[in-house]
Coordinates of C-alpha atoms in Angstrom, one line a residue:
X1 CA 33.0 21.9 6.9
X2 CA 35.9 23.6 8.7
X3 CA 35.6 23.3 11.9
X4 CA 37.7 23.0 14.9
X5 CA 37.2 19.1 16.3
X6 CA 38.7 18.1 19.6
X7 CA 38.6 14.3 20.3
X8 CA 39.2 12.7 23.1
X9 CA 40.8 9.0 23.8
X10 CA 42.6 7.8 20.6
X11 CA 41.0 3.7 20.2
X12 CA 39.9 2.6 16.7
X13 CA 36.8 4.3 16.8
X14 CA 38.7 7.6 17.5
X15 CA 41.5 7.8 15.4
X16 CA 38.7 6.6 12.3
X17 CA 36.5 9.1 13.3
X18 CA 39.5 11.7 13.3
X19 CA 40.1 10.7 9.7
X20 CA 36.7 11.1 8.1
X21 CA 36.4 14.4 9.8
X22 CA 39.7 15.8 8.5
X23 CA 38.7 14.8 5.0
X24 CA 35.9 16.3 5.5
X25 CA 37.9 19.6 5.6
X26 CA 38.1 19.6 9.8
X27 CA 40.7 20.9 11.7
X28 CA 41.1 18.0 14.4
X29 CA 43.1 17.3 17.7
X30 CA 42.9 14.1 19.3
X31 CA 43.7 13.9 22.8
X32 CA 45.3 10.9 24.6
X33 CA 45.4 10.6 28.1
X34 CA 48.2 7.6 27.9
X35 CA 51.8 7.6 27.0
X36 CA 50.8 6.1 23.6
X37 CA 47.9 5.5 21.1
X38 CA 45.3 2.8 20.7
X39 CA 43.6 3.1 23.9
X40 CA 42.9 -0.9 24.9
X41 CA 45.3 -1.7 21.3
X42 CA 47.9 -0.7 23.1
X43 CA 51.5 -3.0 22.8
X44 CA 53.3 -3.8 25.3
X45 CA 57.6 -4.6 24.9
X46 CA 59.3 -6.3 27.7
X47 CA 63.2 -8.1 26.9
X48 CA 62.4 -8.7 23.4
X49 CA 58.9 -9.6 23.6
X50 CA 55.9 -7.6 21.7
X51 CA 52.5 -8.3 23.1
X52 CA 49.4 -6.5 22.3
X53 CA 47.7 -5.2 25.4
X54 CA 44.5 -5.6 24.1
X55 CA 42.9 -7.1 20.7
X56 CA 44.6 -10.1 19.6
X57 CA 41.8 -11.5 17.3
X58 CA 41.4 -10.2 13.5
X59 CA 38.3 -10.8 11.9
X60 CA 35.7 -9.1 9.5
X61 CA 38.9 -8.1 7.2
X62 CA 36.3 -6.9 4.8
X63 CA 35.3 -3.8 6.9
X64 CA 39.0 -2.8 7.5
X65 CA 39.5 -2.8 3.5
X66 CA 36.0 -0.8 3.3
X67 CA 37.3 2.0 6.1
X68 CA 40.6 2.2 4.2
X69 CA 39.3 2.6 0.7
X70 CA 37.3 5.5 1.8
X71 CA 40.3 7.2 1.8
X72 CA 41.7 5.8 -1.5
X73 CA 44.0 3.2 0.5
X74 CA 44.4 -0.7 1.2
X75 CA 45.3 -2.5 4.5
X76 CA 48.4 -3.5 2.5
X77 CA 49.5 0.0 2.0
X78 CA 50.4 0.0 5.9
X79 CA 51.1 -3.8 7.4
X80 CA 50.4 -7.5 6.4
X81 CA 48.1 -9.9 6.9
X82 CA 48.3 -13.4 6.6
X83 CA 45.7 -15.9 6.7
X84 CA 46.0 -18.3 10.1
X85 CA 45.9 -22.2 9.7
X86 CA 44.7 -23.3 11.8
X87 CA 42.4 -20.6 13.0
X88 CA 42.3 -21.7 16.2
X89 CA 41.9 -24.7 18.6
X90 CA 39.6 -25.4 21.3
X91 CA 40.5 -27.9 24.5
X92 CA 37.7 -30.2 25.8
X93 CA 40.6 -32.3 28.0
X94 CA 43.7 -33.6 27.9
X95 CA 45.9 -34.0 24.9
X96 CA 41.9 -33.7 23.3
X97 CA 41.1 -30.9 21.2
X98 CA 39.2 -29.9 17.8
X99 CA 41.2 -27.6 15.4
X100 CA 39.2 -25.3 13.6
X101 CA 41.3 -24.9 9.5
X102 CA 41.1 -22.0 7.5
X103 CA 38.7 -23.1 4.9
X104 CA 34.9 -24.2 5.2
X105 CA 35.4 -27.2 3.6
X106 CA 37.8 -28.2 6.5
X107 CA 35.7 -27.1 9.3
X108 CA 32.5 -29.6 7.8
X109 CA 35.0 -33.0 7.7
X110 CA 35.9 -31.8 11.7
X111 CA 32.3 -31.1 12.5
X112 CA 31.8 -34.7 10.6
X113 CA 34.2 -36.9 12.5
X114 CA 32.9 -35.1 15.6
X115 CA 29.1 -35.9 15.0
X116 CA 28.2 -38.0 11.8
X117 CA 25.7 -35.1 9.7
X118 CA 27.0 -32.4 11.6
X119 CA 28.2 -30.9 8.0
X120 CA 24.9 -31.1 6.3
X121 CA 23.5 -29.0 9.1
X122 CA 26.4 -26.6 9.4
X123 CA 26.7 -25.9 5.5
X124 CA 23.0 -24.5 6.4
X125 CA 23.5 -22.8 9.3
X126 CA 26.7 -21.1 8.0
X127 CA 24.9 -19.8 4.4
X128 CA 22.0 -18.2 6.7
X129 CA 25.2 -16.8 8.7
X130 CA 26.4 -15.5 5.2
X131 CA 23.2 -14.2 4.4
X132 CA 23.0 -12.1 7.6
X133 CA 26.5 -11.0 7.4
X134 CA 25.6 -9.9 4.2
X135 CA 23.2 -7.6 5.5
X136 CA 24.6 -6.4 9.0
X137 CA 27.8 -5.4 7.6
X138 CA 27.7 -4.4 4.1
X139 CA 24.3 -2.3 5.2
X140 CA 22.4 -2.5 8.8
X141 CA 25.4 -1.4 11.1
X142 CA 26.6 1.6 9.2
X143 CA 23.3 3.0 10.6
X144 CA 23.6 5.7 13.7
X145 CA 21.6 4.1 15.7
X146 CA 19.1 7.1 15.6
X147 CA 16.1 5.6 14.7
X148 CA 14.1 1.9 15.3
X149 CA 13.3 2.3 11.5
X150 CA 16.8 1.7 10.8
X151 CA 16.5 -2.0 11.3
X152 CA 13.7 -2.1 9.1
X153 CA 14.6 -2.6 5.5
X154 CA 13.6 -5.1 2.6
X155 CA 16.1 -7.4 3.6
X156 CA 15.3 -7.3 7.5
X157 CA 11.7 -7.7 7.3
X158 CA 12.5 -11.4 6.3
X159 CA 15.1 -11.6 9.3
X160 CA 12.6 -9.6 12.0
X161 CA 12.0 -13.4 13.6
X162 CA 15.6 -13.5 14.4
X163 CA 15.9 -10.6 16.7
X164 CA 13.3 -12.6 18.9
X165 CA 14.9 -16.0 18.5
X166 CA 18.4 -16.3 20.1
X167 CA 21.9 -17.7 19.0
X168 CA 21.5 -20.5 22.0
X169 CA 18.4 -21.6 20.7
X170 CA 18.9 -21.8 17.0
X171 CA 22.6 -23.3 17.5
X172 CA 20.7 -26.0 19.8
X173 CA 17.9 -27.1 17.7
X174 CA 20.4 -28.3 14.9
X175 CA 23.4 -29.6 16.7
X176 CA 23.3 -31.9 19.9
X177 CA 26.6 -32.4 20.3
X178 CA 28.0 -30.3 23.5
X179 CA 31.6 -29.6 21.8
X180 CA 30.4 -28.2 18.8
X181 CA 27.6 -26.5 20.3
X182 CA 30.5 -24.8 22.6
X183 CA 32.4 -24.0 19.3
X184 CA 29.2 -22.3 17.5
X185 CA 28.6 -20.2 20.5
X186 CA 31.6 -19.1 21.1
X187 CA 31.9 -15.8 18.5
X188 CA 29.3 -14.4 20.5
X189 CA 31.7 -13.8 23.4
X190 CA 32.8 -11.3 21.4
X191 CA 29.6 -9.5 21.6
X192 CA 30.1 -9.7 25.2
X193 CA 26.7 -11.5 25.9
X194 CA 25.6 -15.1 26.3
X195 CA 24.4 -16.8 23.5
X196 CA 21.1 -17.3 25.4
X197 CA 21.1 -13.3 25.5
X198 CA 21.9 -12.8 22.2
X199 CA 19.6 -12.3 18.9
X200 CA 20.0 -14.9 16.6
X201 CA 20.5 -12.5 13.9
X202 CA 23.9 -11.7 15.3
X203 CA 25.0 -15.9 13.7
X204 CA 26.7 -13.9 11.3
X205 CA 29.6 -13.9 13.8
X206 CA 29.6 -17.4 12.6
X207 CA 30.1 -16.5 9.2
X208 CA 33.0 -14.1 10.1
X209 CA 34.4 -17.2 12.0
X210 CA 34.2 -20.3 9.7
X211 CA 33.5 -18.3 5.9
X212 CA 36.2 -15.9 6.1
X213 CA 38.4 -16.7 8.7
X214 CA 41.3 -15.7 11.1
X215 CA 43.7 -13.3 10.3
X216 CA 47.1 -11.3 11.7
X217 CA 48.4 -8.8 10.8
X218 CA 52.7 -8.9 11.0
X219 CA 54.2 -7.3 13.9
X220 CA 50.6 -7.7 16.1
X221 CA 47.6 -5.7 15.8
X222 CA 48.8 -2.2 17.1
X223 CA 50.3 -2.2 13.1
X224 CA 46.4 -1.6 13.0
X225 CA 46.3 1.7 15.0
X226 CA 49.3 2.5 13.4
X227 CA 48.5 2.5 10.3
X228 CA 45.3 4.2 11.3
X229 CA 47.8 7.1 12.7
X230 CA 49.8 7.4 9.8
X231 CA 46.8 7.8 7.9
X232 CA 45.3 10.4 10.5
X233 CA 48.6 12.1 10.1
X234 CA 48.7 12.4 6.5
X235 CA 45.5 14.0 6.6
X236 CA 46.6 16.5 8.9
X237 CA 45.3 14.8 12.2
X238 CA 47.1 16.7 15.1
X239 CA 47.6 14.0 18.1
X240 CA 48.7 15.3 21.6
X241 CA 49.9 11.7 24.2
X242 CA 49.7 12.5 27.8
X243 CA 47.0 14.7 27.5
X244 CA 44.1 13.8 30.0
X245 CA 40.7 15.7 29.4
X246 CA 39.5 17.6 32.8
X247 CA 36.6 18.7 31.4
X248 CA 34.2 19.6 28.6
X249 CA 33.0 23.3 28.2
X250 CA 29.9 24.2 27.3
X251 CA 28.5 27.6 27.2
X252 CA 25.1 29.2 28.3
X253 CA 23.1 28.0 25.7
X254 CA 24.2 24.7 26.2
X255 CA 26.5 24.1 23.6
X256 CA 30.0 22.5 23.8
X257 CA 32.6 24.9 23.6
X258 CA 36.1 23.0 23.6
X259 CA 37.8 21.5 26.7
X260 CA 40.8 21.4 29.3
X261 CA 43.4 19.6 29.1
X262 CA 46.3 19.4 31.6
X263 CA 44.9 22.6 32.8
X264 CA 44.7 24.6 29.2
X265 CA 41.5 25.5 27.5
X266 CA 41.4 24.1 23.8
X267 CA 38.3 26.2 22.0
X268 CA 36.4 23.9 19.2
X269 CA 33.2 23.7 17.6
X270 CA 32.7 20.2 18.2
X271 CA 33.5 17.8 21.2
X272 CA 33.2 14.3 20.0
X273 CA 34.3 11.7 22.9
X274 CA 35.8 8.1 22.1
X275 CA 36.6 7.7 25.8
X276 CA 34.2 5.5 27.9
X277 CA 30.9 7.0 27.5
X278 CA 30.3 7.2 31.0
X279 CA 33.5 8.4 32.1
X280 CA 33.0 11.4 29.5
X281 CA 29.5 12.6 31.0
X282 CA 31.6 12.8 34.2
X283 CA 33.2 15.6 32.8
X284 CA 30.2 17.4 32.1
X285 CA 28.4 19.5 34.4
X286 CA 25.6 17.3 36.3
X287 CA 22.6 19.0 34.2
X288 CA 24.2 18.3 31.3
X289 CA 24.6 14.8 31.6
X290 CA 21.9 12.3 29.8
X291 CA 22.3 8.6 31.3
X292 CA 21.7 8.9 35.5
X293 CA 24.4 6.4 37.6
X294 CA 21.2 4.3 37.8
X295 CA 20.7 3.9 34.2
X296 CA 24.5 2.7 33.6
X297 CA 24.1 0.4 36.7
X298 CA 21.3 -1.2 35.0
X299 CA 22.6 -1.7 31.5
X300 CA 24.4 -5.6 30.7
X301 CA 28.3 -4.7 30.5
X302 CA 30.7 -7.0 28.5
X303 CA 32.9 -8.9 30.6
X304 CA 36.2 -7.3 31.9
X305 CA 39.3 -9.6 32.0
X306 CA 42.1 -10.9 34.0
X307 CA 45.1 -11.3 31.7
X308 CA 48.6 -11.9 31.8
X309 CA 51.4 -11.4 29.1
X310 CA 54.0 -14.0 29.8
X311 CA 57.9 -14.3 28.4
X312 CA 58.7 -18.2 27.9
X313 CA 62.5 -18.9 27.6
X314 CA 61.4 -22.4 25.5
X315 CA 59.0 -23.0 22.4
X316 CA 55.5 -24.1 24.0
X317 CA 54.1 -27.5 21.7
X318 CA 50.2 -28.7 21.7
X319 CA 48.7 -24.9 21.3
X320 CA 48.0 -22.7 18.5
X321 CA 48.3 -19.2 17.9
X322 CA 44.9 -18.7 19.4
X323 CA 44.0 -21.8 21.4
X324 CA 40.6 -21.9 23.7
X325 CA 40.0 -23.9 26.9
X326 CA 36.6 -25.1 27.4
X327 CA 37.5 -27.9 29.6
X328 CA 35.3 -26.5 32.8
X329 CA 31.2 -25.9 32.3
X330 CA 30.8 -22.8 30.0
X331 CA 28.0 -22.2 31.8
X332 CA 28.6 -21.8 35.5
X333 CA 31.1 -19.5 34.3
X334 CA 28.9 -17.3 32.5
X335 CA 26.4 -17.3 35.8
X336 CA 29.3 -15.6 37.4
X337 CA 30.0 -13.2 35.0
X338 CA 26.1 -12.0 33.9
X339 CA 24.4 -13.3 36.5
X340 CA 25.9 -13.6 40.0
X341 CA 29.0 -11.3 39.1
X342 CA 31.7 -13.1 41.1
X343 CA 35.4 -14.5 40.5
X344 CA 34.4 -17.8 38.6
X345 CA 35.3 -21.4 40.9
X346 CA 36.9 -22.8 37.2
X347 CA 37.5 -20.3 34.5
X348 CA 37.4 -21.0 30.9
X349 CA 40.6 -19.2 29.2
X350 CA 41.8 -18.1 26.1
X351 CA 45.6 -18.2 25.4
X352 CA 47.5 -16.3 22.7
X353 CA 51.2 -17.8 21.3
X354 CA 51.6 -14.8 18.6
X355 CA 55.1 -16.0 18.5
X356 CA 54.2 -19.3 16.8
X357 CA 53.1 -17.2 13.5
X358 CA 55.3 -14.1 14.1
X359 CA 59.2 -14.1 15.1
X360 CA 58.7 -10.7 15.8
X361 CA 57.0 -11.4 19.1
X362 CA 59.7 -13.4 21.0
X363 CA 63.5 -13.3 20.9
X364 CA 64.6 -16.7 19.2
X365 CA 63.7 -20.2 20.3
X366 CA 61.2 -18.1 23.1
X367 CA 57.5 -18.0 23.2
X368 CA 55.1 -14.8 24.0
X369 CA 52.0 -15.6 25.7
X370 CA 48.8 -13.7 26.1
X371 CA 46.7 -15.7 29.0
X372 CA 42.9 -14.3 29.4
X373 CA 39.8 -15.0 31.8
X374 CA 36.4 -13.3 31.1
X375 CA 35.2 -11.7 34.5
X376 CA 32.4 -10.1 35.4
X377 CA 33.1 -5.9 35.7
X378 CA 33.5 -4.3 39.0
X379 CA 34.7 -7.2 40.9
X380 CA 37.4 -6.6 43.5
X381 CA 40.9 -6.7 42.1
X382 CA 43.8 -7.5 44.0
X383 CA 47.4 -9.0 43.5
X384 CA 46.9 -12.4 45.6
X385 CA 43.3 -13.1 43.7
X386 CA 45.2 -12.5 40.1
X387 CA 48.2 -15.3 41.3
X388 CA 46.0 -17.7 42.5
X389 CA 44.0 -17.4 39.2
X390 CA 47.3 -17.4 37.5
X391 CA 48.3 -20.7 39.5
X392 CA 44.8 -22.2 38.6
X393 CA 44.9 -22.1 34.8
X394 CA 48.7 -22.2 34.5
X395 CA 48.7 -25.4 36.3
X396 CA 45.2 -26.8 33.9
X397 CA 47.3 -25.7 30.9
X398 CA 50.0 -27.9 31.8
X399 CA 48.1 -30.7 32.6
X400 CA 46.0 -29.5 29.4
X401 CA 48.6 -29.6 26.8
X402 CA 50.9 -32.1 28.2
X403 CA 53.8 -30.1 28.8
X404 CA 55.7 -28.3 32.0
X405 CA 56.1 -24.5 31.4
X406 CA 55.8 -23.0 35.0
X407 CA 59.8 -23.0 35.1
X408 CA 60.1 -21.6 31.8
X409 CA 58.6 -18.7 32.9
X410 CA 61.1 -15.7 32.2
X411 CA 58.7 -12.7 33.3
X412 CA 54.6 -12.0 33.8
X413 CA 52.8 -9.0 34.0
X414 CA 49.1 -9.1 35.0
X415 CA 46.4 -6.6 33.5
X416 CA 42.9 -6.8 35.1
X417 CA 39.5 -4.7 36.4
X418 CA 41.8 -1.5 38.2
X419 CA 43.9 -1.6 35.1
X420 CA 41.2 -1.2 33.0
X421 CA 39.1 1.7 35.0
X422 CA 43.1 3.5 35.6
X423 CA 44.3 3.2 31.9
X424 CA 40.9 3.5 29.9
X425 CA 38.5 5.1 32.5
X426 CA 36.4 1.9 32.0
X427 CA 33.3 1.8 33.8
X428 CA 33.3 -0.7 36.5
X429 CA 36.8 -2.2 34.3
X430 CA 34.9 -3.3 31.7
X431 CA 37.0 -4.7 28.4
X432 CA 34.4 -5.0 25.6
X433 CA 31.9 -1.9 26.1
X434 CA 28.3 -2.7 26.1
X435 CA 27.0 -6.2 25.2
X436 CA 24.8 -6.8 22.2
X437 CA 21.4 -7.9 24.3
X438 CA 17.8 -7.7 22.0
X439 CA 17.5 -4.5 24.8
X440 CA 20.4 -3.0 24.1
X441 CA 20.7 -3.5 20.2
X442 CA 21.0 -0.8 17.5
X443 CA 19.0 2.5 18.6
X444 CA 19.1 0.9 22.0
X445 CA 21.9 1.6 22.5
X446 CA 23.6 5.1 24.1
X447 CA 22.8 7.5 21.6
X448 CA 26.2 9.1 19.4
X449 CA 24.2 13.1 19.6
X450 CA 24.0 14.4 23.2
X451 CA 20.5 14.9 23.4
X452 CA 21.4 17.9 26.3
X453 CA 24.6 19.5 24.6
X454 CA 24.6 21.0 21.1
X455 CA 28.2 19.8 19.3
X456 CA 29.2 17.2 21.9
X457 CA 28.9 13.6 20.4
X458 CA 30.0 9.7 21.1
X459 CA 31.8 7.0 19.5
X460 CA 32.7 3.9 20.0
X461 CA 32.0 0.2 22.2
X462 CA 29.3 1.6 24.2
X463 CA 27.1 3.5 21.4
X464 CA 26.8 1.9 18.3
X465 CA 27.4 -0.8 16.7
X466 CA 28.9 -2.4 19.5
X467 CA 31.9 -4.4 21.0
X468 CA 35.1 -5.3 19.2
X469 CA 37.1 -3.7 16.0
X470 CA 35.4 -3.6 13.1
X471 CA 32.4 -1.7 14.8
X472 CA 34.9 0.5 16.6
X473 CA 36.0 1.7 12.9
X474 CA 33.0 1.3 11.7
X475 CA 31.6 3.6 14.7
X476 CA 33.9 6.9 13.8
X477 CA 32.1 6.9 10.4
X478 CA 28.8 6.8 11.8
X479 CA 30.1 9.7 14.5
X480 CA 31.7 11.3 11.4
X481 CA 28.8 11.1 8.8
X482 CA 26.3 12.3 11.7
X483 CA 28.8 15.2 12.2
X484 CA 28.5 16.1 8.7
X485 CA 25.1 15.9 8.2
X486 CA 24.2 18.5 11.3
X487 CA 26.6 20.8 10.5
X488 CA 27.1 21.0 6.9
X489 CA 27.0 24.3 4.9

């Protein structure tokens, strides 16, 4: 092809993106506006302590082998991953808690002793899970998002029920009880909807969950982005750090033209934006610009998040690497995120003890902790709400797990909605993009092509496929192969 490709923001879906387009032949330049790479993968160091800022979880480890074969490579090549057991835990009250294990088999004696023929029913569920797994990820997301016919293949036209049906529903009509209806719904968090909001087709989170498992990679997940850099690098990826976009030219006859950065024009043949999509219409023109203000304000937004990334100078006991706390009603606090956006009376919370798997995260006999609260986006933010929601789950965890920490605190930082809209130029301090709503699904969704700009294109969590990693690489090879396609030779 050989062209000049500027790309702006340097996330997953960027930096793959950048690598399928310099294979391709492309001279490209990604710009970062931070200090660093990764955009919300970002790490954080603090006194010996390594947190990642953003993505803690690692599923779908199938799609990062697929991106990294494309280029003749293996995860393995650049960091390690080790299975997690157990994957996880989830908190229903004190000292009481079901651990999720890192094999099926495992998971359908819990889901036994919890409900007696639970495991008939979940050996079901999780084999339809398979089967759409098998389907969205080895074939219907690495589709643009261009067309409605994309969702319509052979294999779909048996599924097409499911994308009227939703993951509430179906996950309710087999199981009745509560906890393990909680546990079943909860991968769809990561979609950043609720699971009454959600297509049932998406179960295949399920599958991701229970069938293949919980990974992490050594050292934290910004290994990830740098592996992805290395490999960038060594395909002759230029990246420039501190290098905020101003603005993106286009010329007369309404084709992008480069951009400014830190006042100096950089000429290119294609613009292709991995920044928040709103945020990168702002630096168009007005006439230039597809989606109003109106139609963002209208679209469902993931949730944004209230963490904190904590140094403890003890080991902690009774958690897991990733340990959940569902103690408080799942759904009041989804009303206040989707439905009455407000700051939630009693939060569920995730917590993160990377430390317990990795002694690279914590100086000896010390724990790291990564504490987060879904919110709803474009709530106000300020220092006294963040301690008192500090105080309230720090103070459940205790009581929770049986254990006093608050003195063992050695340092906390706090990351929340201003952080997000200041370090990522994240609409309304969003975390997770777009959710995955029937209306917002596939070619629903903001389209990669500007539809007003010829060579100015998208990528990443708000276009498709979606929220979380694996789309996010998987969404530089659509952007990539789309590039390809409407300007090859």
């Amino acid at each position: 092809m050989n062209k000049t490709i500027s790309i702006i923001g340097s996330g997953f879906s960027s930096l793959s993106a950048a690598c399928y387009l310099a294979k391709a032949g492309n001279d490209v330049t990604v710009f970062e506006k931070n200090e660093t790479i990764g955009g919300r993968a970002r790490q954080f160091k603090k006194k010996g302590f390594t947190f990642d800022i953003g993505p803690t979880w690692y599923w779908m480890p199938d799609v990062f082998e697929r991106f990294f074969s494309d280029f003749n490579k293996q995860p393995s090549d650049y960091y390690t991953l080790e299975k997690l057991n157990p994957a996880y835990s989830v908190y229903f009250g004190k000292e009481d808690y079901i651990t999720i294990e890192d094999t099926l088999d495992k998971i359908l004696k819990a889901f036994e002793v919890e409900e007696k023929g639970s495991s008939k029913k979940l050996k079901i569920f999780i084999e339809q899970a398979k089967s759409n797994y098998n389907i969205a990820i080895k074939d219907l997301v690495y589709n643009p998002g261009v067309s409605p016919l994309e969702l319509i293949t052979p294999k779909t036209i048996t599924k097409l029920n499911q994308f009227f049906s939703t993951i509430k529903k179906d996950v309710r009509k087999e199981f009745k009880n509560e906890r393990l209806v909680k546990i079943l719904e909860f991968p769809v968090l990561f979609l950043g909807a609720k699971p009454s909001n959600t297509p049932s087709f998406y179960n295949f989170m399920n599958y991701a969950d229970f069938g293949i498992g919980t990974f992490h990679p050594k050292k934290g997940m910004y290994q990830v982005i740098l592996a992805l850099e290395a490999l960038a690098k060594e395909l002759g990826v230029k990246i420039k750090t501190n290098a905020p976009v101003e603005k993106i030219l286009v010329n007369d006859d309404g084709k992008a033209t480069g951009i400014i950065s830190n006042k100096t024009i950089y000429n290119a043949d294609i613009v292709l934006s991995g920044a928040d999509y709103h945020h990168s219409e702002t630096l168009l023109d007005k006439p230039y610009r597809q989606y109003s203000e109106l139609y963002w304000n209208k679209k469902t937004f993931a949730p944004s998040s209230l963490l904190f990334y904590i140094g403890f100078d003890k080991k902690l006991k009774n958690v897991n690497h990733h340990t959940l706390f569902f103690d408080v009603d799942f759904e009041i606090h989804a009303e206040a995120i989707y439905d009455t956006p407000k700051w939630p009376e009693n939060p569920l919370f995730y917590a993160s003890f990377p430390s317990l798997t990795d002694n690279s995260c914590a100086p000896n006999e010390k724990e790291a902790g990564i504490f987060l609260i879904p919110l709803a986006p474009g709530l106000k933010d300020t220092t006294t709400l963040r301690e008192t929601y500090f105080n309230k789950i720090i103070t459940r965890f205790e009581n929770l797990t049986s254990q006093k920490v608050k003195k063992h605190i050695i340092f906390k930082e706090s990351f929340c909605v201003n952080d997000f809209v200041k370090d990522y130029n994240s609409y309304k301090g969003n975390a997770y993009g777009m959710a995955n709503t029937l209306m917002q699904t596939a070619f629903l969704r903001p389209k990669m092509k500007s539809k007003k700009v010829k060579n100015l294109f998208f990528t990443g969590q708000l276009t498709v496929p979606g929220p979380g990693v694996p789309p996010s690489l998987i969404s530089g090879k659509l952007v990539a192969d789309l590039i390809k396609k409407h300007h090859s030779n």
